[in-house]
Amino acid sequence: MTPMVKADQVCKNFGALKVLKGISLEIGRGQVLCLVGPSGSGKSTFLRCINHLEQVNAGRLYVDGELVGYSERGGKLYELHPRAAARQRRDIGMVFQHFNLFPHRTALENIIEAPTQVKRLNKKKAVERGRELLAQVGLSEKADAYPAQLSGGQQQRVAIARALAMDPKLMLFDEPTSALDPELVGEVLTVMKDLAAGGMTMVVVTHEMGFAREVADQLVFMDAGVVVESGEPRELLANPQHDRTKAFLSKLL
């Protein structure tokens, strides 16, 4: 079966700085992969490469068997037209560390913006679906609230609902709880656990080791732009093989 995400020797440089140095991994359909590692290890950059928010300098990335951001002819890669790249991106939901909600729109208006503007979905249907998604993330009563009237955890749950409104085949989470007060983290992780239980394929950059242990199918430890170690989460967390992994986990666990 074609993996949902396949990275083959992916490299990314920012000028002379080599941020990703040949990342290769696969994520099966319906699986959850958690990326962990110190700041600056390349986790968020890799996530942004998956939906072509960052261009790769070498290697190839595939989502659902389709080359991301490029077409290949005669063994050479040609970057897609921005419109074609945007079409690919529609199928990939992304939730950022900071919620990036439109401050002048209500929770419901934030959710229906992309389906109505990008997919040209009928507004009545979009509103109906938006209310379903608000119920799914436990915020039915907040449809008419503006972001400033919501807690950080509530804003992040609206951001998740907004990403789901495009019916993505893959969800990317870039440290979705790191900007939240500790007591609000759980409500966001609960929504993510429910998504995983429903079969959503997810790649999650996180420091929440409890979530990784409980929900992930695969845990990947990155450092300095390379995959140092990967494996089944409980096994890797209990018995890391690499000294660098041991040192990192000893500060978290």
Coordinates of C-alpha atoms in Angstrom, one line a residue:
M1 CA 0.0 0.0 0.0
T2 CA 1.3 3.5 -0.9
P3 CA 2.4 5.3 2.3
M4 CA 0.6 8.6 3.0
V5 CA 3.9 10.4 3.4
K6 CA 7.2 9.3 2.0
A7 CA 10.4 11.3 2.4
D8 CA 13.4 10.2 0.4
Q9 CA 16.7 11.8 1.3
V10 CA 15.1 15.3 1.8
C11 CA 17.6 18.1 2.3
K12 CA 16.9 21.8 3.0
N13 CA 19.4 24.6 3.3
F14 CA 18.9 28.2 4.3
G15 CA 21.9 29.8 2.6
A16 CA 25.0 28.0 4.0
L17 CA 23.0 26.5 6.9
K18 CA 22.1 22.9 6.3
V19 CA 18.8 22.4 8.2
L20 CA 17.8 19.0 6.9
K21 CA 20.5 16.5 5.9
G22 CA 18.9 13.7 4.0
I23 CA 15.7 12.8 5.9
S24 CA 14.1 9.5 4.9
L25 CA 10.9 8.1 6.5
E26 CA 7.5 6.8 5.8
I27 CA 4.1 7.3 7.4
G28 CA 1.3 4.8 6.7
R29 CA -2.3 5.7 6.1
G30 CA -4.1 6.3 9.4
Q31 CA -0.9 6.4 11.3
V32 CA 0.4 9.0 13.8
L33 CA 4.1 9.9 13.7
C34 CA 5.5 12.2 16.4
L35 CA 8.7 14.1 15.7
V36 CA 10.7 15.1 18.8
G37 CA 14.1 16.7 19.3
P38 CA 15.8 19.9 20.5
S39 CA 15.0 23.3 19.1
G40 CA 16.9 23.8 15.8
S41 CA 16.9 20.1 14.9
G42 CA 14.8 20.7 11.7
K43 CA 11.5 19.2 12.9
S44 CA 9.3 22.2 11.9
T45 CA 11.2 22.8 8.7
F46 CA 10.5 19.2 7.7
L47 CA 6.9 19.6 8.5
R48 CA 6.7 22.8 6.3
C49 CA 8.4 20.9 3.5
I50 CA 5.7 18.2 3.5
N51 CA 3.1 20.8 2.3
H52 CA 5.7 22.8 0.3
L53 CA 5.7 25.9 2.5
E54 CA 9.4 25.4 2.2
Q55 CA 11.1 24.2 -1.0
V56 CA 13.5 21.2 -0.6
N57 CA 17.0 21.5 -2.0
A58 CA 17.4 17.8 -2.7
G59 CA 15.5 14.6 -2.3
R60 CA 11.8 13.9 -2.9
L61 CA 8.7 14.1 -0.8
Y62 CA 5.5 12.3 -1.7
V63 CA 2.0 12.6 -0.2
D64 CA -0.4 9.9 -1.1
G65 CA 1.9 8.8 -3.9
E66 CA 2.1 12.3 -5.5
L67 CA 5.4 14.2 -5.7
V68 CA 5.0 17.4 -3.5
G69 CA 5.7 20.8 -5.1
Y70 CA 7.4 19.5 -8.2
S71 CA 6.8 17.5 -11.4
E72 CA 9.5 15.1 -12.6
R73 CA 10.5 14.8 -16.3
G74 CA 13.5 13.0 -17.5
G75 CA 14.8 12.5 -14.0
K76 CA 14.7 16.3 -13.4
L77 CA 12.5 18.2 -11.0
Y78 CA 10.5 21.2 -12.1
E79 CA 8.7 23.4 -9.5
L80 CA 5.0 23.4 -9.9
H81 CA 3.1 26.7 -10.7
P82 CA 2.0 28.3 -7.4
R83 CA -1.6 27.6 -8.2
A84 CA -0.9 23.9 -8.7
A85 CA 1.1 23.8 -5.5
A86 CA -1.8 25.4 -3.7
R87 CA -4.1 22.8 -5.1
Q88 CA -1.9 20.1 -3.5
R89 CA -1.9 22.0 -0.2
R90 CA -5.7 21.9 0.0
D91 CA -5.5 18.2 1.0
I92 CA -3.0 18.8 3.8
G93 CA -4.3 20.5 7.0
M94 CA -1.8 22.3 9.1
V95 CA -2.1 23.6 12.7
F96 CA 0.6 26.0 13.9
Q97 CA 2.0 26.8 17.3
H98 CA 0.3 30.2 17.1
F99 CA -3.4 30.0 16.1
N100 CA -3.4 32.5 13.3
L101 CA -7.1 33.0 13.4
F102 CA -8.7 36.1 11.7
P103 CA -9.3 38.4 14.7
H104 CA -12.2 40.2 13.0
R105 CA -14.1 37.0 12.3
T106 CA -16.1 34.7 14.6
A107 CA -15.1 31.2 15.3
L108 CA -17.6 29.9 12.7
E109 CA -16.6 32.5 10.2
N110 CA -12.9 31.5 10.5
I111 CA -13.9 27.9 9.8
I112 CA -16.0 28.5 6.8
E113 CA -13.6 31.0 5.1
A114 CA -11.5 28.5 3.2
P115 CA -14.3 26.1 2.1
T116 CA -16.4 28.9 0.7
Q117 CA -13.5 30.9 -0.9
V118 CA -11.2 28.1 -2.0
K119 CA -13.5 25.2 -2.6
R120 CA -16.5 27.4 -3.5
L121 CA -18.7 25.4 -1.1
N122 CA -22.2 26.6 -0.7
K123 CA -22.4 28.9 2.3
K124 CA -25.3 27.1 3.9
K125 CA -23.5 23.7 3.6
A126 CA -20.2 25.3 4.9
V127 CA -22.0 26.7 8.0
E128 CA -23.6 23.3 8.6
R129 CA -20.3 21.6 8.4
G130 CA -18.6 24.3 10.5
R131 CA -21.1 23.8 13.3
E132 CA -20.5 20.0 13.1
L133 CA -16.7 20.7 13.4
L134 CA -17.2 23.1 16.4
A135 CA -19.2 20.3 18.1
Q136 CA -16.4 17.8 17.3
V137 CA -13.9 20.0 19.1
G138 CA -16.2 20.7 22.0
L139 CA -17.0 24.3 21.1
S140 CA -20.6 24.3 19.9
E141 CA -21.5 27.3 22.1
K142 CA -18.6 29.4 20.8
A143 CA -19.7 29.7 17.1
D144 CA -20.3 33.5 17.4
A145 CA -17.3 34.3 19.7
Y146 CA -14.4 36.2 18.4
P147 CA -10.8 35.0 19.0
A148 CA -10.2 37.6 21.6
Q149 CA -13.1 36.2 23.6
L150 CA -11.6 32.7 23.6
S151 CA -8.8 31.1 25.7
G152 CA -5.7 29.9 24.0
G153 CA -6.9 26.3 24.1
Q154 CA -10.2 27.2 22.6
Q155 CA -8.5 29.2 19.8
Q156 CA -6.3 26.2 19.0
R157 CA -9.3 24.0 18.8
V158 CA -11.0 26.4 16.4
A159 CA -7.7 26.3 14.4
I160 CA -8.0 22.5 14.2
A161 CA -11.6 22.7 13.2
R162 CA -10.6 25.2 10.5
A163 CA -8.0 22.8 9.1
L164 CA -10.5 19.9 9.1
A165 CA -13.1 22.0 7.2
M166 CA -11.1 21.4 4.0
D167 CA -11.4 17.6 4.5
P168 CA -7.7 16.9 4.5
K169 CA -6.2 13.5 4.0
L170 CA -3.3 14.4 6.2
M171 CA -2.9 16.7 9.2
L172 CA 0.3 18.4 10.3
F173 CA 0.7 19.8 13.8
D174 CA 3.7 22.1 14.6
E175 CA 4.0 22.1 18.4
P176 CA 0.3 22.8 18.8
T177 CA 0.3 23.0 22.6
S178 CA 3.6 24.8 23.2
A179 CA 2.0 28.3 23.3
L180 CA -0.7 27.3 25.8
D181 CA -0.9 27.5 29.5
P182 CA -0.3 24.1 31.0
E183 CA -4.0 23.6 32.2
L184 CA -5.2 24.2 28.6
V185 CA -2.9 21.6 26.9
G186 CA -5.1 18.7 27.8
E187 CA -8.2 20.0 25.9
V188 CA -6.2 20.3 22.7
L189 CA -4.5 16.9 23.1
T190 CA -8.0 15.3 23.6
V191 CA -9.2 16.6 20.3
M192 CA -6.0 15.3 18.6
K193 CA -6.4 11.8 20.3
D194 CA -10.0 11.7 18.9
L195 CA -8.7 12.5 15.4
A196 CA -6.2 9.8 15.6
A197 CA -8.8 7.3 16.9
G198 CA -10.9 8.3 13.9
G199 CA -8.1 7.2 11.5
M200 CA -6.7 10.6 10.5
T201 CA -3.1 10.4 9.3
M202 CA -1.1 12.9 11.4
V203 CA 2.5 14.1 11.7
V204 CA 3.0 15.9 15.0
V205 CA 6.0 17.9 16.2
T206 CA 5.7 17.9 20.0
H207 CA 7.3 17.8 23.4
E208 CA 4.3 16.0 24.9
M209 CA 5.8 12.6 25.5
G210 CA 2.7 11.2 27.2
F211 CA 0.8 11.9 24.0
A212 CA 3.5 10.3 21.9
R213 CA 3.6 7.2 24.1
E214 CA -0.2 6.9 24.1
V215 CA -1.2 7.8 20.5
A216 CA 1.7 7.6 18.1
D217 CA 2.5 4.6 15.9
Q218 CA 6.0 5.9 15.3
L219 CA 8.3 8.2 17.2
V220 CA 11.2 9.9 15.5
F221 CA 14.0 11.7 17.3
M222 CA 15.8 14.3 15.2
D223 CA 18.9 16.3 16.0
A224 CA 21.0 18.6 13.8
G225 CA 19.0 17.8 10.7
V226 CA 19.1 14.1 10.8
V227 CA 17.0 11.2 12.1
V228 CA 19.0 9.9 15.0
E229 CA 16.6 7.2 16.1
S230 CA 13.1 6.0 15.4
G231 CA 10.8 3.3 16.5
E232 CA 7.7 2.2 18.4
P233 CA 7.1 5.0 21.0
R234 CA 6.9 3.0 24.2
E235 CA 10.0 1.0 23.3
L236 CA 12.0 4.0 22.2
L237 CA 11.0 6.0 25.3
A238 CA 11.8 3.2 27.7
N239 CA 14.9 1.9 25.9
P240 CA 16.6 4.5 23.7
Q241 CA 19.7 3.1 21.9
H242 CA 21.5 6.3 21.0
D243 CA 23.4 8.4 23.5
R244 CA 22.0 11.6 22.0
T245 CA 18.4 10.3 22.4
K246 CA 19.1 9.2 26.0
A247 CA 20.5 12.6 26.9
F248 CA 17.5 14.4 25.3
L249 CA 14.9 12.2 26.9
S250 CA 16.5 12.4 30.3
K251 CA 15.6 16.1 30.4
L252 CA 12.0 15.5 29.5
L253 CA 11.0 12.3 31.3

